Amino acid sequence: LKLLARPSVARHLARFHPSSFPAMSAAEIKLFGKWAYEDVMVADLSLQDYIAVKQGAYTFLPHTQGRYQKKKFRKALCPIVERLCCSLMMHGRNNGKKLMAVRIVKQAFEIIHLLTDLNPIQVYVDAVQNGGPREDSTRVGSAGVVRRQAVDVSPLRRVNQAIYLLCTGARNSSFRNIKSISECLADEIMNAAKESSNSYAIKKKDEIERVAKANR
């Protein structure tokens, strides 16, 4: 109770109070009370089972507190926006600060909507589809003779790597920069959705695929 009495904690909780979200009917579930899931499409057939934006993954906040690491492939059921929040909580000083990650994603989605006038969930899904490499190279051989062999990348790893690269690009560009992490994340997602070479994720993907092609 003493903790709740602190002004900073009270302010933080007020941000997630039902009155802070726009009014809507009880039936529809919108991300942050603003962005609808119904019209979000996953164009890539192979990624449809691994990008969770269907009926079961509708949430108001990307904070479901599910135990997605208990079993292999269970993380594929985690709402795709929540996976972005989890991936932002990296590098020691940010570990466990999920409310901070949720706030960053919320602000980034607001920026994306202002600049593109599209549903930010759709823009983000497009970025995830474009950001993961489709071909990679692995080390093959034993007893000292090691060579690289090109291999196809599984759909789940494509999604995992795309989310990781989006967050890494945003983190690197906001470090020692006047731009906030939300602005950098919004830029990274929009560039990746357009397949622009200004995106860190797209650059890395192209580099990985180029190396793989050389090792076929």
One Martini backbone bead per residue (centre of mass of N, CA, C, O) as a GRO file, in nm:
protein
  216
    1LEU     BB    1   0.056   0.063  -0.019
    2LYS     BB    2   0.297   0.253  -0.009
    3LEU     BB    3   0.370   0.221  -0.307
    4LEU     BB    4   0.092   0.335  -0.420
    5ALA     BB    5   0.132   0.627  -0.282
    6ARG     BB    6   0.319   0.697  -0.484
    7PRO     BB    7   0.325   0.919  -0.739
    8SER     BB    8   0.477   0.756  -0.962
    9VAL     BB    9   0.300   0.500  -0.946
   10ALA     BB   10   0.024   0.635  -0.988
   11ARG     BB   11   0.090   0.749  -1.269
   12HIS     BB   12   0.154   0.478  -1.405
   13LEU     BB   13  -0.129   0.344  -1.352
   14ALA     BB   14  -0.306   0.565  -1.495
   15ARG     BB   15  -0.218   0.488  -1.788
   16PHE     BB   16  -0.389   0.190  -1.744
   17HIS     BB   17  -0.654   0.305  -1.719
   18PRO     BB   18  -0.961   0.273  -1.863
   19SER     BB   19  -1.002   0.594  -1.898
   20SER     BB   20  -0.746   0.625  -2.107
   21PHE     BB   21  -0.932   0.490  -2.302
   22PRO     BB   22  -1.124   0.459  -2.549
   23ALA     BB   23  -1.437   0.418  -2.639
   24MET     BB   24  -1.593   0.082  -2.648
   25SER     BB   25  -1.691  -0.208  -2.717
   26ALA     BB   26  -1.682  -0.524  -2.570
   27ALA     BB   27  -1.610  -0.700  -2.824
   28GLU     BB   28  -1.372  -0.524  -2.900
   29ILE     BB   29  -1.021  -0.566  -2.963
   30LYS     BB   30  -0.761  -0.329  -2.888
   31LEU     BB   31  -0.468  -0.192  -2.923
   32PHE     BB   32  -0.464   0.042  -2.684
   33GLY     BB   33  -0.767   0.109  -2.788
   34LYS     BB   34  -0.703   0.153  -3.130
   35TRP     BB   35  -0.598  -0.119  -3.274
   36ALA     BB   36  -0.695  -0.333  -3.509
   37TYR     BB   37  -0.690  -0.689  -3.604
   38GLU     BB   38  -0.880  -0.782  -3.840
   39ASP     BB   39  -0.707  -0.635  -4.098
   40VAL     BB   40  -0.469  -0.824  -4.054
   41MET     BB   41  -0.209  -0.935  -4.276
   42VAL     BB   42  -0.045  -1.242  -4.388
   43ALA     BB   43   0.115  -1.294  -4.684
   44ASP     BB   44   0.298  -1.512  -4.577
   45LEU     BB   45   0.238  -1.844  -4.564
   46SER     BB   46   0.478  -1.952  -4.373
   47LEU     BB   47   0.405  -1.723  -4.129
   48GLN     BB   48   0.107  -1.762  -4.018
   49ASP     BB   49   0.181  -1.956  -3.760
   50TYR     BB   50   0.411  -1.727  -3.635
   51ILE     BB   51   0.204  -1.481  -3.655
   52ALA     BB   52   0.022  -1.347  -3.384
   53VAL     BB   53  -0.309  -1.211  -3.516
   54LYS     BB   54  -0.529  -1.375  -3.424
   55GLN     BB   55  -0.788  -1.434  -3.219
   56GLY     BB   56  -0.600  -1.546  -2.974
   57ALA     BB   57  -0.408  -1.256  -2.993
   58TYR     BB   58  -0.600  -1.062  -2.861
   59THR     BB   59  -0.494  -0.744  -2.716
   60PHE     BB   60  -0.458  -0.458  -2.531
   61LEU     BB   61  -0.184  -0.566  -2.416
   62PRO     BB   62   0.168  -0.653  -2.438
   63HIS     BB   63   0.080  -0.832  -2.140
   64THR     BB   64   0.025  -1.175  -2.055
   65GLN     BB   65   0.215  -1.363  -1.875
   66GLY     BB   66   0.331  -1.595  -2.032
   67ARG     BB   67   0.474  -1.936  -2.073
   68TYR     BB   68   0.672  -1.948  -2.361
   69GLN     BB   69   0.943  -2.132  -2.253
   70LYS     BB   70   0.842  -2.431  -2.168
   71LYS     BB   71   0.809  -2.485  -2.485
   72LYS     BB   72   0.834  -2.580  -2.785
   73PHE     BB   73   0.686  -2.330  -2.993
   74ARG     BB   74   0.514  -2.146  -2.795
   75LYS     BB   75   0.608  -1.858  -2.897
   76ALA     BB   76   0.413  -1.856  -3.151
   77LEU     BB   77   0.156  -1.768  -2.956
   78CYS     BB   78   0.270  -1.504  -2.914
   79PRO     BB   79   0.215  -1.199  -2.940
   80ILE     BB   80   0.388  -1.005  -3.164
   81VAL     BB   81   0.408  -0.744  -2.987
   82GLU     BB   82   0.523  -0.881  -2.733
   83ARG     BB   83   0.789  -0.974  -2.864
   84LEU     BB   84   0.898  -0.689  -2.895
   85CYS     BB   85   0.906  -0.615  -2.596
   86CYS     BB   86   1.098  -0.846  -2.508
   87SER     BB   87   1.335  -0.759  -2.705
   88LEU     BB   88   1.389  -0.476  -2.564
   89MET     BB   89   1.482  -0.640  -2.293
   90MET     BB   90   1.810  -0.555  -2.305
   91HIS     BB   91   2.112  -0.524  -2.148
   92GLY     BB   92   2.056  -0.552  -1.823
   93ARG     BB   93   1.927  -0.257  -1.763
   94ASN     BB   94   1.638  -0.377  -1.911
   95ASN     BB   95   1.566  -0.604  -1.740
   96GLY     BB   96   1.214  -0.645  -1.676
   97LYS     BB   97   1.109  -0.369  -1.831
   98LYS     BB   98   0.802  -0.390  -1.956
   99LEU     BB   99   0.657  -0.117  -1.925
  100MET     BB  100   0.866   0.034  -2.091
  101ALA     BB  101   0.831  -0.131  -2.352
  102VAL     BB  102   0.529  -0.069  -2.392
  103ARG     BB  103   0.566   0.237  -2.417
  104ILE     BB  104   0.750   0.238  -2.664
  105VAL     BB  105   0.552   0.091  -2.856
  106LYS     BB  106   0.321   0.289  -2.834
  107GLN     BB  107   0.476   0.537  -2.945
  108ALA     BB  108   0.564   0.409  -3.214
  109PHE     BB  109   0.274   0.357  -3.322
  110GLU     BB  110   0.189   0.652  -3.327
  111ILE     BB  111   0.403   0.746  -3.532
  112ILE     BB  112   0.326   0.554  -3.762
  113HIS     BB  113   0.035   0.664  -3.796
  114LEU     BB  114   0.111   0.961  -3.858
  115LEU     BB  115   0.303   0.895  -4.116
  116THR     BB  116   0.108   0.662  -4.275
  117ASP     BB  117  -0.205   0.604  -4.201
  118LEU     BB  118  -0.180   0.323  -4.068
  119ASN     BB  119  -0.177   0.021  -3.934
  120PRO     BB  120   0.078  -0.061  -3.720
  121ILE     BB  121   0.049  -0.369  -3.721
  122GLN     BB  122   0.084  -0.405  -4.027
  123VAL     BB  123   0.362  -0.274  -4.051
  124TYR     BB  124   0.503  -0.472  -3.855
  125VAL     BB  125   0.439  -0.736  -4.007
  126ASP     BB  126   0.590  -0.654  -4.264
  127ALA     BB  127   0.867  -0.621  -4.125
  128VAL     BB  128   0.891  -0.919  -4.034
  129GLN     BB  129   0.874  -1.045  -4.319
  130ASN     BB  130   1.133  -0.873  -4.435
  131GLY     BB  131   1.367  -0.915  -4.190
  132GLY     BB  132   1.408  -1.219  -4.259
  133PRO     BB  133   1.609  -1.459  -4.346
  134ARG     BB  134   1.595  -1.729  -4.600
  135GLU     BB  135   1.917  -1.754  -4.593
  136ASP     BB  136   2.189  -1.955  -4.466
  137SER     BB  137   2.494  -2.034  -4.288
  138THR     BB  138   2.682  -2.327  -4.203
  139ARG     BB  139   2.876  -2.548  -4.023
  140VAL     BB  140   3.080  -2.790  -4.190
  141GLY     BB  141   3.250  -3.039  -4.022
  142SER     BB  142   3.562  -3.207  -3.931
  143ALA     BB  143   3.880  -3.214  -3.828
  144GLY     BB  144   3.932  -2.889  -3.921
  145VAL     BB  145   3.737  -2.912  -4.174
  146VAL     BB  146   3.581  -2.608  -4.249
  147ARG     BB  147   3.260  -2.525  -4.387
  148ARG     BB  148   3.021  -2.358  -4.567
  149GLN     BB  149   2.657  -2.401  -4.568
  150ALA     BB  150   2.373  -2.367  -4.732
  151VAL     BB  151   2.050  -2.276  -4.583
  152ASP     BB  152   1.745  -2.294  -4.479
  153VAL     BB  153   1.493  -2.108  -4.311
  154SER     BB  154   1.290  -2.114  -4.067
  155PRO     BB  155   1.008  -1.949  -3.982
  156LEU     BB  156   1.070  -1.893  -3.681
  157ARG     BB  157   1.355  -1.776  -3.725
  158ARG     BB  158   1.268  -1.541  -3.901
  159VAL     BB  159   1.103  -1.400  -3.682
  160ASN     BB  160   1.317  -1.381  -3.461
  161GLN     BB  161   1.529  -1.222  -3.631
  162ALA     BB  162   1.359  -0.979  -3.708
  163ILE     BB  163   1.306  -0.875  -3.421
  164TYR     BB  164   1.600  -0.849  -3.336
  165LEU     BB  165   1.690  -0.650  -3.565
  166LEU     BB  166   1.494  -0.421  -3.502
  167CYS     BB  167   1.594  -0.369  -3.209
  168THR     BB  168   1.895  -0.328  -3.269
  169GLY     BB  169   1.863  -0.087  -3.461
  170ALA     BB  170   1.720   0.101  -3.259
  171ARG     BB  171   1.935   0.092  -3.035
  172ASN     BB  172   2.178   0.197  -3.200
  173SER     BB  173   2.044   0.472  -3.307
  174SER     BB  174   1.977   0.586  -3.000
  175PHE     BB  175   2.263   0.588  -2.926
  176ARG     BB  176   2.385   0.885  -2.873
  177ASN     BB  177   2.097   1.033  -2.924
  178ILE     BB  178   1.832   1.255  -2.958
  179LYS     BB  179   1.673   1.024  -3.026
  180SER     BB  180   1.439   0.820  -2.946
  181ILE     BB  181   1.348   0.492  -2.927
  182SER     BB  182   1.068   0.529  -3.057
  183GLU     BB  183   1.160   0.671  -3.318
  184CYS     BB  184   1.361   0.449  -3.409
  185LEU     BB  185   1.154   0.217  -3.420
  186ALA     BB  186   0.965   0.345  -3.626
  187ASP     BB  187   1.174   0.374  -3.853
  188GLU     BB  188   1.256   0.076  -3.872
  189ILE     BB  189   0.975  -0.041  -3.938
  190MET     BB  190   0.913   0.131  -4.192
  191ASN     BB  191   1.165   0.049  -4.357
  192ALA     BB  192   1.113  -0.259  -4.350
  193ALA     BB  193   0.829  -0.249  -4.486
  194LYS     BB  194   0.970  -0.106  -4.754
  195GLU     BB  195   1.260  -0.221  -4.806
  196SER     BB  196   1.476  -0.038  -4.695
  197SER     BB  197   1.828   0.034  -4.671
  198ASN     BB  198   1.798   0.199  -4.393
  199SER     BB  199   1.763  -0.067  -4.266
  200TYR     BB  200   1.915  -0.283  -4.056
  201ALA     BB  201   1.760  -0.549  -4.117
  202ILE     BB  202   1.791  -0.544  -4.428
  203LYS     BB  203   2.098  -0.535  -4.438
  204LYS     BB  204   2.147  -0.801  -4.285
  205LYS     BB  205   1.982  -0.987  -4.464
  206ASP     BB  206   2.144  -0.937  -4.726
  207GLU     BB  207   2.415  -1.031  -4.613
  208ILE     BB  208   2.336  -1.323  -4.536
  209GLU     BB  209   2.235  -1.403  -4.826
  210ARG     BB  210   2.503  -1.347  -4.973
  211VAL     BB  211   2.677  -1.553  -4.820
  212ALA     BB  212   2.499  -1.802  -4.884
  213LYS     BB  213   2.524  -1.789  -5.193
  214ALA     BB  214   2.840  -1.836  -5.191
  215ASN     BB  215   2.783  -2.134  -5.022
  216ARG     BB  216   2.630  -2.342  -5.226
   0.00000   0.00000   0.00000
